[in-house]
Amino acid sequence: MDLKTIIATARGDAPADLLLTGARIINVFSGRIVQGSVAIKDGTIVGFGDHEAAEIVDLEGRYLAPGFIDAHVHIESSMACISEFARAVAPCGTTTVVADPHEIANVLGAAGIEYMLRSAEGQPMDCLFALPSCVPATDMETAGARLEAGDLGLFFDHPRIVALAEMMNYPGVIFGDADVLAKLDLARSRRRAMDGHAPGVGGSQLHAYTAAGIASDHECTRAEEALEKLELGMHIMVREGTCARNLEALFPVIGEHTWRRMMWCTDDRHPQDLLAHGHVDDIVRKAVAKGLDPVRAICMGTLNPADYFGIADAGAIAPGRKANLVVFSNLADIRAEIVFHRGRCVAEKGEMHPTVQRPEAVNVPPSMNLDASLLDFSIPAEGGRMRVIRAIADQVVTRCEIKEVKTENGLAVADVANDVIKMAVVDRYTGEARTGKAFVAGLGLKKGAIASSVAHDSHNIIVAGTDDTDMRAAVAAVVEMKGGFAVTCDSKTLATLPLPVAGLMSDQPVATVRQRMDAAIAAAGELGCRLSDPFMTLGFLALPVIPDLKLTDQGLVDVTRFEIVPLFV
């Protein structure tokens, strides 16, 4: 951007590149909607009213709003690389995201962050990042990397870095862990926002958490919790994703004195939801349908996150701001008809504009170091009763149940009749293939096995099945694809979803990912699983920071006690 040219065009002494006329302009500063024209030069808004311009587009009375901003998203959860993610959300009116590359950082460390930064170049949207603060999430699992404050410090000067991402280790903050405080000090010294993650934390512990300078939270599930955090000065990101949907519960908190400190985020949205419902626009529509003033709903998805993250050149329609804009016809049902990114039309009528080129793919480092043929899933029976993970449909929490052990030839085996099958988590990083083994109830498999390399947060390979042979075949299929989902039965592979980018993402369009995912879910259904998304449920059975009982490659984790416990009791 040539500042001198921008100023001259704003004065009216030089022609604009583009003039949008006949617009009903949504001003997120005043809350007013004003009829007028918007002039754009070099991708920047330069003013309003009559301007000489190389191109004039008449919006014919349609609304013109700032492009939407997702305040917190894990792109990896879309299971698509950045290029394909952008092509899925830009037609929805999303022109900026603040992404937390926590998942790929747990797999590849600094190399994963570098991959995401390089992949963000040349996209039809602005992809900004918050640096992952908790890699690994715990020491009770084998992760692909460890990122200390010094590792993160190498990235803070990058222009796409706007924050320190969700500080999930809230006990480390509250009790003054030196490594955690070093990361907070680093972000503070670079004047970056520090995002929070403190589900259910309140009282004096929340006071300690906010005293550290952590300024936001996207984990609120109750109105009372959100209000307490707002009254301590925190910003609330209202999450409406695939795994967690909090708009309904938090909507009563959006009031006259609170709405300017609240914003929208998707956190994790899977391909099905992206294609069927949209992105930030979906949250805006839901909020308006519940009675929120449409201009405020738009502001919560534009100016509010821009102000919070200090993104001074986005989030509003004003001179000096990027011409990231969305055009729509109905305030009561906001659906993007035209989307501009830096003054260029990138999407129209729900489709990417044909002139938008896909940037050249960035090479991703290998992330799979495992020989599946060496795996042994047998479990010697060391008692008559055992801990079993109870999976709960559409939930990331589990329960711990004590059940009788079914044995054959001295080995503990699946008890299909009682919906208890074997599961394992296999270290995919060290080459040692350390394997945690246990049993799970609630998946419903009658035969065969399912496996995935998406297993939060360390993303080792997780597998569940009715017999060891199919479990080995499923893991072998995942390894051969360099990551992904697999369904096997009678040693045959029934369905796969390849995710070769760090075992987390595909380089194919989101629609293709959805088709392959639907096929894998259907194949699991043919084996008896009745869960709407068995792979999502499976992936969270390895997350040792969400209660009650989880499995890592190091063994069963009692999350309530935060320690590894034996299988047999």
Coordinates of C-alpha atoms in Angstrom, one line a residue:
M1 CA 0.0 0.0 0.0
D2 CA 1.3 3.4 -1.1
L3 CA 0.2 5.7 1.7
K4 CA 0.7 8.8 -0.3
T5 CA -1.6 7.5 -3.1
I6 CA -4.2 6.4 -0.5
I7 CA -4.3 9.8 1.0
A8 CA -4.5 11.5 -2.4
T9 CA -7.4 9.3 -3.4
A10 CA -9.2 10.0 -0.1
R11 CA -8.8 13.7 -0.8
G12 CA -10.4 13.1 -4.2
D13 CA -7.2 14.1 -6.1
A14 CA -6.7 10.6 -7.6
P15 CA -9.1 8.0 -9.0
A16 CA -10.2 5.0 -6.9
D17 CA -9.9 1.5 -8.2
L18 CA -13.5 0.6 -7.2
L19 CA -16.6 2.5 -6.2
L20 CA -19.4 0.6 -4.6
T21 CA -22.6 2.6 -5.1
G22 CA -26.2 2.1 -4.0
A23 CA -25.1 0.5 -0.7
R24 CA -26.8 0.6 2.7
I25 CA -23.6 0.9 4.7
I26 CA -23.6 -0.7 8.2
N27 CA -21.5 1.6 10.4
V28 CA -20.4 -0.5 13.4
F29 CA -19.1 2.6 15.2
S30 CA -22.4 4.4 15.4
G31 CA -24.8 1.6 14.8
R32 CA -26.4 3.5 12.0
I33 CA -27.2 2.2 8.5
V34 CA -26.5 4.9 5.9
Q35 CA -27.2 5.0 2.2
G36 CA -24.1 5.8 0.2
S37 CA -21.1 4.8 -1.8
V38 CA -17.7 3.4 -0.7
A39 CA -14.4 4.1 -2.6
I40 CA -11.6 1.7 -2.6
K41 CA -7.9 2.1 -3.6
D42 CA -5.2 -0.6 -3.4
G43 CA -7.5 -2.8 -1.4
T44 CA -8.1 0.0 1.2
I45 CA -11.2 2.0 1.9
V46 CA -10.5 5.6 1.1
G47 CA -13.8 7.3 1.6
F48 CA -17.5 7.8 1.0
G49 CA -19.6 9.6 -1.6
D50 CA -18.9 10.4 -5.2
H51 CA -15.4 9.4 -6.4
E52 CA -13.9 8.9 -9.8
A53 CA -13.1 5.2 -10.1
A54 CA -11.8 2.8 -12.7
E55 CA -14.7 0.4 -11.9
I56 CA -18.2 1.1 -10.5
V57 CA -20.4 -1.6 -9.0
D58 CA -24.0 -0.8 -8.1
L59 CA -25.2 -2.8 -5.1
E60 CA -28.8 -1.8 -5.8
G61 CA -29.8 -1.0 -2.3
R62 CA -28.2 -4.1 -0.7
Y63 CA -26.5 -4.0 2.7
L64 CA -22.7 -3.6 2.9
A65 CA -21.0 -4.8 6.1
P66 CA -17.4 -5.4 7.2
G67 CA -16.2 -8.9 6.5
F68 CA -16.7 -11.3 9.5
I69 CA -13.9 -12.2 11.9
D70 CA -13.7 -15.6 13.7
A71 CA -12.1 -14.7 17.0
H72 CA -10.8 -18.3 17.8
V73 CA -10.6 -21.2 15.4
H74 CA -8.6 -24.4 15.0
I75 CA -8.4 -24.7 11.2
E76 CA -7.2 -28.3 11.7
S77 CA -10.7 -29.2 12.9
S78 CA -12.1 -28.6 9.5
M79 CA -9.8 -31.4 8.4
A80 CA -8.8 -29.2 5.4
C81 CA -5.6 -27.3 4.8
I82 CA -5.7 -23.5 4.9
S83 CA -6.3 -23.2 1.2
E84 CA -9.4 -25.4 1.2
F85 CA -10.6 -24.0 4.5
A86 CA -10.5 -20.5 3.1
R87 CA -12.5 -21.7 0.1
A88 CA -15.1 -23.0 2.4
V89 CA -15.5 -20.0 4.7
A90 CA -14.8 -17.0 2.4
P91 CA -18.1 -17.5 0.5
C92 CA -19.8 -17.2 3.9
G93 CA -18.5 -13.7 4.4
T94 CA -15.5 -14.6 6.6
T95 CA -12.6 -12.4 5.6
T96 CA -10.4 -12.8 8.7
V97 CA -9.7 -15.6 11.2
V98 CA -7.5 -15.7 14.3
A99 CA -6.4 -19.3 14.2
D100 CA -4.7 -21.3 17.0
P101 CA -2.5 -23.9 15.4
H102 CA -2.5 -25.9 18.6
E103 CA -3.2 -29.2 16.9
I104 CA -0.4 -29.1 14.3
A105 CA 2.0 -27.7 16.8
N106 CA 1.4 -30.7 19.1
V107 CA 2.4 -32.9 16.1
L108 CA 5.2 -30.9 14.4
G109 CA 6.1 -28.2 16.9
A110 CA 7.6 -25.0 15.5
A111 CA 7.7 -26.6 12.0
G112 CA 3.9 -26.9 12.2
I113 CA 3.5 -23.2 13.0
E114 CA 5.9 -22.3 10.2
Y115 CA 3.9 -24.5 7.8
M116 CA 0.7 -22.6 8.8
L117 CA 2.3 -19.2 8.4
R118 CA 3.6 -20.0 4.9
S119 CA 0.3 -21.6 3.9
A120 CA -1.6 -18.4 4.9
E121 CA 0.2 -16.4 2.2
G122 CA -1.9 -15.5 -0.9
Q123 CA -5.2 -16.7 0.5
P124 CA -8.6 -15.0 -0.3
M125 CA -8.9 -14.1 3.4
D126 CA -6.6 -12.8 6.2
C127 CA -5.4 -15.7 8.3
L128 CA -3.9 -14.4 11.5
F129 CA -2.6 -16.6 14.3
A130 CA -2.4 -16.9 18.1
L131 CA 0.7 -18.8 19.2
P132 CA -0.2 -22.1 21.0
S133 CA 0.6 -21.8 24.7
C134 CA 0.3 -25.5 25.8
V135 CA 2.4 -27.9 23.7
P136 CA 2.1 -30.5 25.0
A137 CA -1.1 -30.2 26.9
T138 CA 0.1 -32.6 29.6
D139 CA 3.1 -34.8 30.5
M140 CA 0.9 -37.9 30.6
E141 CA 1.1 -38.5 26.9
T142 CA 3.8 -38.6 24.2
A143 CA 3.5 -35.5 21.9
G144 CA 5.4 -34.6 18.8
A145 CA 7.0 -31.5 20.3
R146 CA 7.5 -29.3 23.2
L147 CA 7.3 -25.5 22.8
E148 CA 8.8 -23.3 25.6
A149 CA 8.7 -19.5 25.8
G150 CA 12.0 -19.3 23.9
D151 CA 10.5 -21.3 21.0
L152 CA 7.4 -19.0 20.9
G153 CA 9.6 -15.9 21.1
L154 CA 10.9 -16.6 17.6
F155 CA 7.5 -16.0 16.1
F156 CA 6.1 -12.9 17.9
D157 CA 7.6 -10.5 15.4
H158 CA 5.8 -12.1 12.5
P159 CA 3.0 -9.7 11.3
R160 CA 0.4 -12.5 11.3
I161 CA 0.9 -13.2 15.1
V162 CA -1.7 -11.2 17.1
A163 CA -2.0 -13.1 20.4
L164 CA -0.9 -15.9 22.8
A165 CA -3.5 -18.6 22.3
E166 CA -5.8 -20.1 24.9
M167 CA -3.9 -20.8 28.1
M168 CA -5.4 -24.2 28.9
N169 CA -3.0 -24.7 31.8
Y170 CA -5.0 -22.5 34.1
P171 CA -3.6 -24.3 37.2
G172 CA -0.1 -23.4 36.0
V173 CA -1.2 -19.7 35.9
I174 CA -3.0 -19.8 39.2
F175 CA -0.2 -21.4 41.1
G176 CA 2.6 -19.6 39.3
D177 CA 4.3 -22.2 37.2
A178 CA 7.6 -20.7 36.0
D179 CA 7.3 -22.0 32.4
V180 CA 3.7 -20.8 32.1
L181 CA 4.6 -17.3 33.5
A182 CA 7.5 -17.0 31.1
K183 CA 5.1 -17.4 28.2
L184 CA 2.7 -14.8 29.6
D185 CA 5.6 -12.4 30.3
L186 CA 6.7 -12.8 26.7
A187 CA 3.3 -12.0 25.3
R188 CA 3.0 -9.0 27.6
S189 CA 6.3 -7.7 26.6
R190 CA 5.3 -7.9 22.9
R191 CA 1.9 -6.2 23.7
R192 CA -0.1 -9.2 22.4
A193 CA -3.5 -10.3 23.7
M194 CA -3.5 -13.3 25.9
D195 CA -6.4 -15.6 25.4
G196 CA -7.8 -17.7 28.1
H197 CA -9.3 -21.2 28.6
A198 CA -10.7 -21.6 32.1
P199 CA -13.9 -23.7 32.0
G200 CA -15.8 -23.4 35.3
V201 CA -13.0 -21.4 37.1
G202 CA -14.4 -18.8 39.4
G203 CA -13.8 -16.9 42.7
S204 CA -10.3 -16.3 43.9
Q205 CA -8.8 -18.7 41.4
L206 CA -10.3 -16.7 38.5
H207 CA -9.0 -13.5 40.2
A208 CA -5.5 -15.0 40.0
Y209 CA -6.0 -16.1 36.4
T210 CA -7.2 -12.6 35.3
A211 CA -4.5 -10.9 37.4
A212 CA -2.0 -12.5 35.1
G213 CA -3.3 -10.5 32.3
I214 CA -5.4 -13.1 30.5
A215 CA -8.1 -11.2 28.8
S216 CA -10.6 -13.6 27.2
D217 CA -12.4 -16.9 27.5
H218 CA -14.3 -19.0 25.0
E219 CA -15.1 -21.9 27.4
C220 CA -18.1 -20.5 29.2
T221 CA -21.1 -22.8 29.2
R222 CA -23.3 -20.9 31.7
A223 CA -24.6 -17.4 31.8
E224 CA -23.4 -16.9 35.4
E225 CA -19.9 -18.0 34.5
A226 CA -19.7 -15.5 31.5
L227 CA -21.1 -12.7 33.6
E228 CA -18.5 -13.2 36.4
K229 CA -15.7 -13.1 33.9
L230 CA -17.1 -10.0 32.2
E231 CA -17.3 -8.3 35.5
L232 CA -13.6 -9.0 36.0
G233 CA -12.8 -7.3 32.7
M234 CA -12.5 -10.4 30.5
H235 CA -13.8 -10.5 26.9
I236 CA -16.2 -13.4 26.2
M237 CA -16.0 -15.3 22.9
V238 CA -19.3 -17.0 22.4
R239 CA -18.5 -20.4 20.9
E240 CA -20.8 -22.1 18.4
G241 CA -18.9 -25.0 16.9
T242 CA -19.4 -28.6 16.2
C243 CA -18.3 -30.1 19.5
A244 CA -19.6 -27.3 21.7
R245 CA -22.4 -24.9 21.2
N246 CA -22.9 -22.2 23.8
L247 CA -24.9 -19.4 22.1
E248 CA -28.2 -20.6 23.7
A249 CA -26.8 -20.6 27.2
L250 CA -24.9 -17.3 26.9
F251 CA -27.4 -15.3 25.0
P252 CA -29.0 -13.8 28.1
V253 CA -25.6 -12.2 29.0
I254 CA -25.5 -10.1 25.8
G255 CA -26.9 -6.9 27.2
E256 CA -26.6 -3.1 26.9
H257 CA -23.4 -3.0 28.9
T258 CA -21.8 -6.2 27.9
W259 CA -22.2 -6.7 24.1
R260 CA -19.1 -4.6 23.2
R261 CA -16.9 -7.0 25.1
M262 CA -18.4 -10.1 23.5
M263 CA -17.6 -11.7 20.1
W264 CA -18.3 -14.8 18.1
C265 CA -16.0 -17.8 17.5
T266 CA -16.3 -21.3 16.1
D267 CA -13.4 -23.0 17.8
D268 CA -13.9 -26.3 16.1
R269 CA -16.2 -26.8 13.1
H270 CA -16.2 -30.0 11.1
P271 CA -16.8 -30.2 7.4
Q272 CA -20.5 -31.2 7.7
D273 CA -21.3 -28.0 9.7
L274 CA -19.2 -25.7 7.5
L275 CA -21.0 -26.9 4.3
A276 CA -24.5 -27.3 5.8
H277 CA -24.7 -24.2 8.0
G278 CA -21.8 -21.9 7.3
H279 CA -19.3 -20.2 9.5
V280 CA -19.5 -16.9 11.5
D281 CA -22.5 -16.0 9.4
D282 CA -24.3 -18.9 10.9
I283 CA -23.8 -17.5 14.5
V284 CA -24.9 -14.1 13.4
R285 CA -28.1 -15.5 11.9
K286 CA -28.8 -17.5 15.0
A287 CA -28.3 -14.5 17.3
V288 CA -30.5 -12.3 15.1
A289 CA -33.2 -15.0 15.1
K290 CA -33.1 -15.0 18.9
G291 CA -33.8 -11.2 19.0
L292 CA -30.3 -9.6 18.9
D293 CA -30.2 -6.3 17.0
P294 CA -28.7 -7.2 13.6
V295 CA -26.1 -4.4 13.6
R296 CA -24.9 -5.5 17.1
A297 CA -24.7 -9.1 15.9
I298 CA -22.6 -7.9 13.0
C299 CA -20.4 -5.8 15.3
M300 CA -19.8 -8.7 17.5
G301 CA -18.4 -10.5 14.5
T302 CA -16.3 -7.6 13.2
L303 CA -15.3 -4.6 15.2
N304 CA -15.3 -6.3 18.6
P305 CA -12.7 -9.0 17.7
A306 CA -10.7 -6.4 15.7
D307 CA -10.5 -4.1 18.8
Y308 CA -9.7 -7.0 21.1
F309 CA -6.8 -8.2 19.0
G310 CA -5.6 -4.8 18.0
I311 CA -6.4 -5.4 14.3
A312 CA -6.6 -1.7 13.4
D313 CA -7.1 -2.1 9.7
A314 CA -10.1 -4.4 9.7
G315 CA -13.5 -4.9 11.4
A316 CA -15.2 -1.7 10.1
I317 CA -16.0 0.2 6.9
A318 CA -13.9 3.4 7.3
P319 CA -11.0 5.1 5.6
G320 CA -7.7 3.3 6.1
R321 CA -9.4 0.0 6.8
K322 CA -9.0 -3.0 4.5
A323 CA -11.8 -3.4 2.0
N324 CA -12.9 -6.7 3.5
L325 CA -16.6 -6.5 2.9
V326 CA -19.7 -8.6 2.6
V327 CA -22.9 -7.8 0.6
F328 CA -26.3 -9.2 1.6
S329 CA -30.0 -8.4 1.1
N330 CA -31.8 -9.3 4.3
L331 CA -30.9 -8.1 7.8
A332 CA -33.2 -10.7 9.3
D333 CA -31.4 -13.6 7.4
I334 CA -27.9 -12.5 6.7
R335 CA -26.4 -14.5 3.8
A336 CA -23.4 -13.4 1.9
E337 CA -24.1 -12.6 -1.8
I338 CA -20.8 -10.9 -2.7
V339 CA -17.6 -11.0 -0.6
F340 CA -14.6 -8.7 -1.1
H341 CA -11.2 -9.3 0.3
R342 CA -8.9 -6.3 0.1
G343 CA -11.1 -4.8 -2.6
R344 CA -11.2 -7.8 -4.8
C345 CA -14.4 -9.9 -5.3
V346 CA -13.4 -13.3 -4.0
A347 CA -16.8 -15.0 -3.7
E348 CA -20.3 -14.5 -5.2
K349 CA -23.6 -16.4 -4.6
G350 CA -21.9 -18.8 -2.2
E351 CA -19.1 -19.8 -4.6
M352 CA -15.5 -18.7 -4.9
H353 CA -15.0 -16.3 -7.8
P354 CA -13.4 -18.2 -10.8
T355 CA -10.5 -15.7 -10.9
V356 CA -9.3 -16.6 -7.4
Q357 CA -6.3 -18.8 -7.7
R358 CA -5.2 -21.4 -5.2
P359 CA -1.7 -20.6 -3.9
E360 CA 0.9 -23.2 -4.4
A361 CA 0.9 -25.9 -1.7
V362 CA 3.5 -25.7 1.0
N363 CA 5.4 -28.9 1.8
V364 CA 4.6 -30.3 5.3
P365 CA 7.2 -32.3 7.3
P366 CA 6.5 -36.0 7.9
S367 CA 4.6 -36.8 11.1
M368 CA 4.4 -40.6 11.2
N369 CA 7.1 -42.8 12.7
L370 CA 5.4 -46.1 13.3
D371 CA 5.7 -49.7 12.1
A372 CA 2.1 -51.1 12.6
S373 CA 3.3 -54.7 12.1
L374 CA 5.0 -54.7 15.4
L375 CA 1.9 -53.8 17.4
D376 CA 0.6 -56.1 20.1
F377 CA -2.8 -55.3 21.5
S378 CA -3.1 -58.3 23.8
I379 CA -4.0 -57.6 27.4
P380 CA -3.1 -60.2 30.0
A381 CA -6.0 -60.5 32.5
E382 CA -4.5 -59.3 35.9
G383 CA -7.8 -59.3 37.8
G384 CA -11.5 -59.9 37.6
R385 CA -12.7 -56.2 37.5
M386 CA -11.4 -53.3 35.4
R387 CA -11.9 -49.6 34.7
V388 CA -13.8 -49.0 31.5
I389 CA -14.2 -45.6 29.7
R390 CA -17.8 -44.8 29.1
A391 CA -18.1 -42.8 25.9
I392 CA -21.0 -40.4 25.8
A393 CA -22.6 -39.5 22.5
D394 CA -21.8 -36.0 21.2
Q395 CA -19.8 -35.2 24.4
V396 CA -16.1 -34.8 25.0
V397 CA -16.5 -35.9 28.7
T398 CA -16.5 -39.5 29.7
R399 CA -17.4 -41.6 32.8
C400 CA -15.4 -44.2 34.6
E401 CA -17.2 -47.5 35.1
I402 CA -16.1 -50.7 36.8
K403 CA -16.9 -53.8 34.9
E404 CA -16.3 -57.5 35.0
V405 CA -13.4 -58.8 32.8
K406 CA -14.2 -61.2 30.0
T407 CA -11.3 -63.5 29.4
E408 CA -10.1 -66.0 26.8
N409 CA -6.9 -68.0 27.3
G410 CA -5.8 -65.7 30.1
L411 CA -6.3 -62.5 28.1
A412 CA -8.8 -59.8 28.7
V413 CA -10.9 -59.5 25.5
A414 CA -13.9 -57.5 24.1
D415 CA -17.3 -58.2 25.5
V416 CA -19.3 -57.3 22.5
A417 CA -22.6 -58.5 23.9
N418 CA -22.3 -55.9 26.7
D419 CA -20.9 -53.2 24.4
V420 CA -17.4 -53.3 25.8
I421 CA -14.6 -53.3 23.2
K422 CA -10.9 -52.9 23.3
M423 CA -9.2 -49.6 22.6
A424 CA -5.6 -48.5 22.3
V425 CA -3.5 -45.3 21.8
V426 CA -0.3 -45.8 20.0
D427 CA 2.7 -43.3 20.1
R428 CA 3.3 -42.3 16.5
Y429 CA 6.3 -40.1 17.1
T430 CA 9.3 -41.9 18.7
G431 CA 9.4 -45.1 16.7
E432 CA 9.0 -47.0 20.0
A433 CA 5.2 -47.5 19.4
R434 CA 4.5 -47.3 23.1
T435 CA 0.8 -48.4 23.5
G436 CA -1.8 -47.7 26.1
K437 CA -4.5 -50.3 26.2
A438 CA -7.9 -50.3 27.8
F439 CA -11.6 -50.9 27.1
V440 CA -14.4 -48.6 26.1
A441 CA -18.2 -48.8 26.4
G442 CA -20.7 -46.9 24.3
L443 CA -19.2 -47.1 20.8
G444 CA -21.6 -49.9 19.8
L445 CA -19.3 -51.8 17.5
K446 CA -20.4 -55.4 16.9
K447 CA -17.4 -56.3 14.8
G448 CA -14.4 -54.7 13.1
A449 CA -12.4 -51.6 14.2
I450 CA -12.1 -47.9 13.6
A451 CA -8.9 -45.9 13.9
S452 CA -7.8 -42.2 13.6
S453 CA -4.7 -40.1 13.8
V454 CA -6.9 -37.2 15.1
A455 CA -6.7 -37.8 18.9
H456 CA -6.7 -34.7 21.0
D457 CA -4.4 -33.1 22.0
S458 CA -1.2 -35.0 21.1
H459 CA -2.8 -36.8 18.1
N460 CA -1.3 -40.2 18.5
I461 CA -3.1 -43.0 16.7
I462 CA -6.3 -44.1 18.5
V463 CA -8.1 -47.3 17.7
A464 CA -11.1 -49.3 19.0
G465 CA -12.3 -52.7 17.9
T466 CA -13.7 -56.0 18.7
D467 CA -10.5 -58.0 17.9
D468 CA -6.8 -57.4 17.7
T469 CA -6.4 -58.3 14.0
D470 CA -8.9 -55.7 12.8
M471 CA -7.3 -53.1 15.2
R472 CA -3.9 -53.8 13.7
A473 CA -5.3 -53.5 10.1
A474 CA -7.0 -50.2 11.0
V475 CA -3.8 -48.7 12.4
A476 CA -1.8 -50.0 9.4
A477 CA -4.3 -48.2 7.1
V478 CA -3.9 -45.0 9.0
V479 CA -0.1 -45.2 8.9
E480 CA -0.1 -46.0 5.1
M481 CA -2.2 -42.9 4.4
K482 CA 0.2 -40.8 6.6
G483 CA -2.7 -40.1 8.8
G484 CA -6.5 -40.2 8.6
F485 CA -9.6 -42.3 9.5
A486 CA -9.9 -46.0 8.7
V487 CA -12.7 -48.6 9.2
T488 CA -11.8 -52.3 8.9
C489 CA -13.5 -55.7 9.3
D490 CA -12.2 -59.2 8.7
S491 CA -8.8 -57.7 7.9
K492 CA -10.3 -55.7 5.0
T493 CA -10.3 -51.9 4.8
L494 CA -13.9 -50.7 4.3
A495 CA -13.5 -46.9 4.3
T496 CA -10.8 -44.3 4.7
L497 CA -10.4 -40.6 4.9
P498 CA -6.8 -39.7 4.1
L499 CA -5.4 -36.7 6.2
P500 CA -1.8 -36.6 5.0
V501 CA -1.1 -33.1 6.3
A502 CA 0.3 -33.9 9.8
G503 CA -2.3 -36.6 10.1
L504 CA -4.8 -33.8 10.7
M505 CA -5.8 -32.2 7.4
S506 CA -6.5 -33.0 3.8
D507 CA -5.3 -31.1 0.7
Q508 CA -8.7 -31.9 -0.9
P509 CA -11.8 -29.6 -1.0
V510 CA -13.9 -29.6 2.1
A511 CA -16.8 -31.2 0.1
T512 CA -14.5 -34.1 -0.7
V513 CA -13.4 -34.4 2.9
R514 CA -17.1 -34.5 3.9
Q515 CA -17.9 -37.2 1.4
R516 CA -15.1 -39.4 2.6
M517 CA -16.0 -38.7 6.2
D518 CA -19.6 -39.6 5.6
A519 CA -18.5 -42.8 4.0
A520 CA -16.3 -43.7 7.0
I521 CA -19.2 -42.9 9.4
A522 CA -21.5 -45.1 7.3
A523 CA -19.0 -47.9 7.3
A524 CA -18.7 -47.7 11.1
G525 CA -22.5 -47.8 11.2
E526 CA -22.6 -51.0 9.3
L527 CA -20.4 -52.5 12.0
G528 CA -22.9 -51.6 14.6
C529 CA -21.9 -48.0 15.7
R530 CA -24.9 -45.7 16.1
L531 CA -23.0 -42.6 17.1
S532 CA -23.6 -39.6 14.7
D533 CA -19.8 -39.0 14.6
P534 CA -17.9 -41.9 16.0
F535 CA -14.5 -40.4 15.0
M536 CA -15.1 -37.2 16.9
T537 CA -16.1 -39.3 20.0
L538 CA -13.0 -41.5 19.5
G539 CA -10.6 -38.6 19.1
F540 CA -11.6 -37.1 22.5
L541 CA -11.2 -40.4 24.3
A542 CA -7.5 -39.6 24.4
L543 CA -7.8 -36.0 25.8
P544 CA -6.4 -36.2 29.4
V545 CA -7.6 -32.7 30.4
I546 CA -11.3 -33.4 30.2
P547 CA -13.0 -35.7 32.8
D548 CA -13.4 -38.4 33.8
L549 CA -11.3 -41.3 32.4
K550 CA -9.2 -41.1 29.3
L551 CA -6.5 -43.2 27.6
T552 CA -3.1 -42.0 26.3
D553 CA -0.1 -44.0 25.0
Q554 CA 1.1 -44.0 28.6
G555 CA -2.0 -45.6 30.1
L556 CA -5.4 -44.8 31.6
V557 CA -5.6 -41.2 33.0
D558 CA -8.0 -40.4 35.9
V559 CA -8.5 -36.8 35.0
T560 CA -10.2 -36.0 38.3
R561 CA -7.0 -37.0 40.1
F562 CA -4.8 -36.0 37.2
E563 CA -2.8 -39.2 37.4
I564 CA -2.2 -42.5 35.5
V565 CA -4.2 -45.4 37.1
P566 CA -4.1 -49.2 36.4
L567 CA -6.6 -50.9 34.2
F568 CA -7.5 -53.6 36.7
V569 CA -8.9 -52.9 40.1

